[in-house]
Short mmCIF file of C-alpha atoms in Angstrom, two decimals:
data_model
loop_
_atom_site.label_atom_id
_atom_site.label_comp_id
_atom_site.label_asym_id
_atom_site.label_seq_id
_atom_site.Cartn_x
_atom_site.Cartn_y
_atom_site.Cartn_z
CA GLU S 3 -9.64 -4.11 -11.30
CA THR S 4 -9.49 -1.03 -9.12
CA GLY S 5 -9.64 1.60 -11.86
CA VAL S 6 -5.96 2.54 -11.51
CA THR S 7 -3.83 1.35 -14.43
CA GLN S 8 -0.06 1.27 -14.51
CA THR S 9 2.21 0.71 -17.49
CA PRO S 10 4.49 -1.02 -18.12
CA ARG S 11 3.93 -3.96 -15.79
CA HIS S 12 7.58 -4.96 -15.98
CA LEU S 13 10.65 -2.91 -16.84
CA VAL S 14 14.32 -3.79 -17.02
CA MET S 15 16.65 -0.85 -17.48
CA GLY S 16 20.36 -0.16 -17.39
CA MET S 17 21.84 2.37 -15.01
CA THR S 18 22.38 4.90 -17.80
CA ASN S 19 18.87 4.60 -19.27
CA LYS S 20 16.00 7.03 -19.03
CA LYS S 21 12.53 5.55 -18.72
CA SER S 22 9.12 6.60 -17.46
CA LEU S 23 6.40 4.83 -15.52
CA LYS S 24 2.82 5.79 -16.26
CA CYS S 25 -0.26 5.73 -14.06
CA GLU S 26 -3.79 6.51 -15.15
CA GLN S 27 -7.07 6.70 -13.26
CA HIS S 28 -10.53 7.65 -14.45
CA LEU S 29 -12.18 7.46 -11.06
CA GLY S 30 -12.46 11.22 -10.72
CA HIS S 31 -9.93 11.19 -7.92
CA ASN S 32 -7.99 14.32 -7.08
CA ALA S 33 -5.04 12.83 -5.22
CA MET S 34 -2.42 10.52 -6.71
CA TYR S 35 0.53 8.80 -5.11
CA TRP S 36 3.71 6.92 -5.93
CA TYR S 37 4.77 4.18 -3.52
CA LYS S 38 7.85 1.96 -3.58
CA GLN S 39 7.82 -1.60 -2.31
CA SER S 40 11.21 -3.20 -1.81
CA ALA S 41 11.68 -6.78 -0.71
CA LYS S 42 10.95 -7.29 2.99
CA LYS S 43 10.26 -3.59 3.54
CA PRO S 44 7.01 -1.72 4.11
CA LEU S 45 5.45 0.25 1.31
CA GLU S 46 7.17 3.60 1.24
CA LEU S 47 5.35 6.71 0.13
CA MET S 48 7.45 8.62 -2.40
CA PHE S 49 5.33 11.44 -3.78
CA VAL S 50 1.85 12.87 -3.35
CA TYR S 51 -0.03 15.03 -5.82
CA ASN S 52 -3.22 16.78 -4.82
CA PHE S 53 -5.15 18.62 -7.55
CA LYS S 54 -2.08 18.26 -9.80
CA GLU S 55 0.19 19.96 -7.30
CA GLN S 56 2.99 18.04 -5.62
CA THR S 57 2.34 18.22 -1.91
CA GLU S 58 4.80 15.66 -0.58
CA ASN S 59 8.25 14.46 -1.50
CA ASN S 60 9.50 12.03 1.10
CA SER S 61 13.23 12.60 0.65
CA VAL S 62 13.26 10.82 -2.67
CA PRO S 63 16.52 11.08 -4.68
CA SER S 64 16.40 13.38 -7.67
CA ARG S 65 16.94 10.48 -10.05
CA PHE S 66 13.18 9.95 -9.54
CA SER S 67 11.18 12.79 -11.06
CA PRO S 68 7.37 12.80 -10.87
CA GLU S 69 5.05 14.61 -13.24
CA CYS S 70 1.31 15.14 -13.00
CA PRO S 71 0.05 16.81 -16.20
CA ASN S 72 -3.60 16.45 -15.20
CA SER S 73 -5.64 14.88 -12.45
CA SER S 74 -5.97 11.57 -14.32
CA HIS S 75 -2.33 10.92 -15.14
CA LEU S 76 0.82 10.56 -13.11
CA PHE S 77 4.29 9.77 -14.38
CA LEU S 78 7.51 8.77 -12.68
CA HIS S 79 10.54 9.64 -14.79
CA LEU S 80 13.61 7.53 -14.06
CA HIS S 81 17.19 8.55 -14.82
CA THR S 82 20.55 7.00 -13.87
CA LEU S 83 19.03 4.57 -11.39
CA GLN S 84 21.00 2.23 -9.15
CA PRO S 85 20.51 -1.53 -8.74
CA GLU S 86 19.09 -0.90 -5.25
CA ASP S 87 16.23 1.01 -6.89
CA SER S 88 14.91 -2.30 -8.18
CA ALA S 89 11.49 -2.67 -6.59
CA LEU S 90 7.76 -2.72 -7.22
CA TYR S 91 6.49 0.81 -7.88
CA LEU S 92 2.84 1.28 -7.05
CA CYS S 93 0.60 4.12 -8.03
CA ALA S 94 -2.52 4.91 -6.01
CA SER S 95 -5.30 7.46 -6.13
CA SER S 96 -7.96 8.69 -3.75
CA HIS S 97 -10.88 11.07 -3.96
CA ASP S 98 -9.11 13.47 -1.65
CA ARG S 99 -6.30 13.37 0.85
CA SER S 100 -8.48 11.95 3.59
CA SER S 101 -10.10 9.17 1.55
CA GLN S 102 -9.24 5.53 1.00
CA ALA S 103 -6.53 4.86 -1.59
CA PHE S 104 -6.99 2.56 -4.57
CA PHE S 105 -3.84 0.94 -5.90
CA GLY S 106 -2.71 0.03 -9.38
CA GLN S 107 -1.10 -3.31 -10.18
CA GLY S 108 2.40 -1.89 -9.98
CA THR S 109 5.45 -1.84 -12.22
CA ARG S 110 8.15 -4.36 -11.37
CA LEU S 111 11.38 -2.48 -12.05
CA THR S 112 14.76 -4.15 -12.34
CA VAL S 113 17.87 -2.01 -12.69
CA VAL S 114 20.87 -3.85 -14.13
CA ASP P 2 12.11 2.97 13.06
CA GLN P 3 9.11 1.00 11.90
CA GLN P 4 5.90 2.39 13.33
CA VAL P 5 3.79 -0.49 12.02
CA LYS P 6 5.10 -4.01 12.47
CA GLN P 7 3.95 -7.36 11.21
CA ASN P 8 6.28 -9.75 12.94
CA SER P 9 5.18 -12.88 11.11
CA PRO P 10 6.40 -12.84 7.51
CA SER P 11 4.39 -15.95 6.70
CA LEU P 12 1.54 -18.08 8.02
CA SER P 13 0.05 -21.39 6.86
CA VAL P 14 -3.46 -22.42 7.85
CA GLN P 15 -5.61 -25.40 6.96
CA GLU P 16 -8.66 -24.69 4.84
CA GLY P 17 -11.75 -24.20 6.98
CA ARG P 18 -9.79 -23.14 10.07
CA ILE P 19 -9.28 -19.65 11.43
CA SER P 20 -6.45 -17.45 10.16
CA ILE P 21 -5.19 -14.80 12.56
CA LEU P 22 -2.86 -12.10 11.29
CA ASN P 23 -1.28 -9.73 13.77
CA CYS P 24 -0.04 -6.17 13.62
CA ASP P 25 1.58 -3.91 16.22
CA TYR P 26 2.06 -0.17 16.08
CA THR P 27 3.98 2.36 18.12
CA ASN P 28 2.43 5.74 17.25
CA SER P 29 -0.51 6.50 19.53
CA MET P 30 -1.63 9.24 17.11
CA PHE P 31 -2.84 6.67 14.58
CA ASP P 32 -6.62 6.87 14.50
CA TYR P 33 -7.62 4.55 11.68
CA PHE P 34 -6.35 1.14 10.73
CA LEU P 35 -6.70 -0.79 7.50
CA TRP P 36 -5.91 -4.20 6.12
CA TYR P 37 -4.97 -4.60 2.47
CA LYS P 38 -4.71 -7.85 0.57
CA LYS P 39 -2.28 -8.35 -2.27
CA TYR P 40 -2.17 -11.13 -4.83
CA PRO P 41 0.99 -11.68 -6.92
CA ALA P 42 1.24 -9.31 -9.88
CA GLU P 43 -1.56 -7.14 -8.50
CA GLY P 44 -1.65 -4.01 -6.38
CA PRO P 45 -2.93 -4.04 -2.80
CA THR P 46 -6.71 -3.95 -2.48
CA PHE P 47 -8.56 -2.66 0.53
CA LEU P 48 -10.06 -5.39 2.71
CA ILE P 49 -11.39 -4.01 5.98
CA SER P 50 -10.75 -1.12 8.35
CA ILE P 51 -11.41 0.00 11.89
CA SER P 52 -11.57 3.36 13.57
CA SER P 53 -9.68 3.88 16.80
CA ILE P 54 -12.98 4.50 18.61
CA LYS P 55 -14.01 0.90 18.02
CA ASP P 56 -12.53 -2.39 19.14
CA LYS P 57 -14.10 -4.66 16.56
CA ASN P 58 -15.33 -4.48 12.99
CA GLU P 59 -16.80 -7.40 11.12
CA ASP P 60 -17.44 -7.92 7.42
CA GLY P 61 -18.48 -11.41 6.43
CA ARG P 62 -15.64 -13.82 7.09
CA PHE P 63 -13.29 -11.00 8.07
CA THR P 64 -13.09 -9.43 11.51
CA VAL P 65 -10.57 -6.88 12.70
CA PHE P 66 -9.90 -6.43 16.40
CA LEU P 67 -8.20 -3.40 17.90
CA ASN P 68 -6.57 -3.31 21.33
CA LYS P 69 -5.50 0.29 21.80
CA SER P 70 -3.87 -0.22 25.18
CA ALA P 71 -1.61 -2.87 23.68
CA LYS P 72 -1.29 -0.99 20.36
CA HIS P 73 -2.21 -4.20 18.63
CA LEU P 74 -4.65 -5.19 15.94
CA SER P 75 -5.48 -8.48 14.38
CA LEU P 76 -7.35 -9.76 11.36
CA HIS P 77 -9.37 -12.93 11.74
CA ILE P 78 -10.51 -14.89 8.70
CA VAL P 79 -12.96 -17.67 9.35
CA PRO P 80 -13.42 -20.06 7.73
CA SER P 81 -10.23 -19.73 5.68
CA GLN P 82 -10.52 -20.49 1.98
CA PRO P 83 -7.85 -21.22 -0.66
CA GLY P 84 -8.62 -17.88 -2.34
CA ASP P 85 -7.49 -16.13 0.84
CA SER P 86 -3.88 -17.07 0.07
CA ALA P 87 -2.19 -13.71 -0.44
CA VAL P 88 0.02 -11.17 1.28
CA TYR P 89 -1.81 -9.11 3.89
CA PHE P 90 -0.63 -5.61 4.76
CA CYS P 91 -1.59 -3.80 7.89
CA ALA P 92 -1.70 0.01 7.58
CA ALA P 93 -2.24 2.78 10.08
CA SER P 94 -3.47 6.23 9.32
CA VAL P 95 -3.36 9.64 10.91
CA LEU P 96 -4.96 12.79 9.55
CA ASP P 97 -2.39 15.56 9.41
CA PHE P 98 -4.17 18.87 8.71
CA GLY P 99 -6.74 17.03 6.62
CA ASN P 100 -4.15 14.93 4.81
CA GLU P 101 -4.19 11.22 5.46
CA LYS P 102 -0.79 9.71 6.14
CA LEU P 103 -0.70 5.96 5.72
CA THR P 104 2.06 3.85 7.23
CA PHE P 105 2.30 0.24 6.12
CA GLY P 106 3.69 -2.89 7.72
CA THR P 107 5.95 -5.32 5.84
CA GLY P 108 3.17 -7.80 5.16
CA THR P 109 2.35 -11.39 6.11
CA ARG P 110 2.10 -14.05 3.43
CA LEU P 111 -0.90 -16.27 4.20
CA THR P 112 -1.08 -19.70 2.63
CA ILE P 113 -4.27 -21.70 2.95
CA ILE P 114 -3.64 -25.43 2.69
CA PRO P 115 -6.48 -27.34 0.99
#
C-alpha cells in the first residue's frame, strides 16, 4: 500500500463509451502524474499536474482528458478510445516535482 | 528512440543464488537512477536508487552498481528469494529546471526458482 489509490482496477469499454479513471492520494503530495504502460513498452508519462496546474502533456491525444480538481484527486476522462489504447494506466504522486514518485496499483483498461 | 534499455525481458534464478538485472542508458544528462519492483496487479514500488556521483549503493540484499563510462547500471539481489519474483523496472532521472523527468525501461521479469 503506497497511499495512492486508483479506481476502478479493471475497465472494459467500447469505442463509443465515455468513462473516467480516478486517482486519490492523501499523502500531502503536490504533484500527480498519469502514466501509460503498454505491453512490452516502457512506462510513458502522459500528464503532470503540479499544485493542481497541468504542467506537462506529452503529446497525448485529445481523447484522453485529465482533470485535477484538488491536490488529492486526479481524473483521466476517456472518450472514443481505440483498441490500441488498451493498457495499464498508472497514477503516481510525489511531494514535489523533484521527489520520488509513489505509484497506485493501476487500472487495466481494455477497449473493445 | 529508447533512452533506457533493459535488454533481457526475463530472467530465471535459483533460490539462494545471485540475481543480476542489467540496464543501459544513452542520455549522459541522467543524474539519478532508480529501480522499481512491480508485482502483478500492483503498481511499481521504489526499491533502490543511486546518484550519478556514486558507483555503488547497497541496501540489505539489494545492491545497485553504476558504470558511468559504459552508461550501464545493474541491480544485484543476493541471496535471491521466491518473494523477489516480480518485474523490475530501471528508471533514469534528470532534473529539468527543478522538475524531475523519469524515463523508464521496458522491465525484466525475474523468476526465482525454489
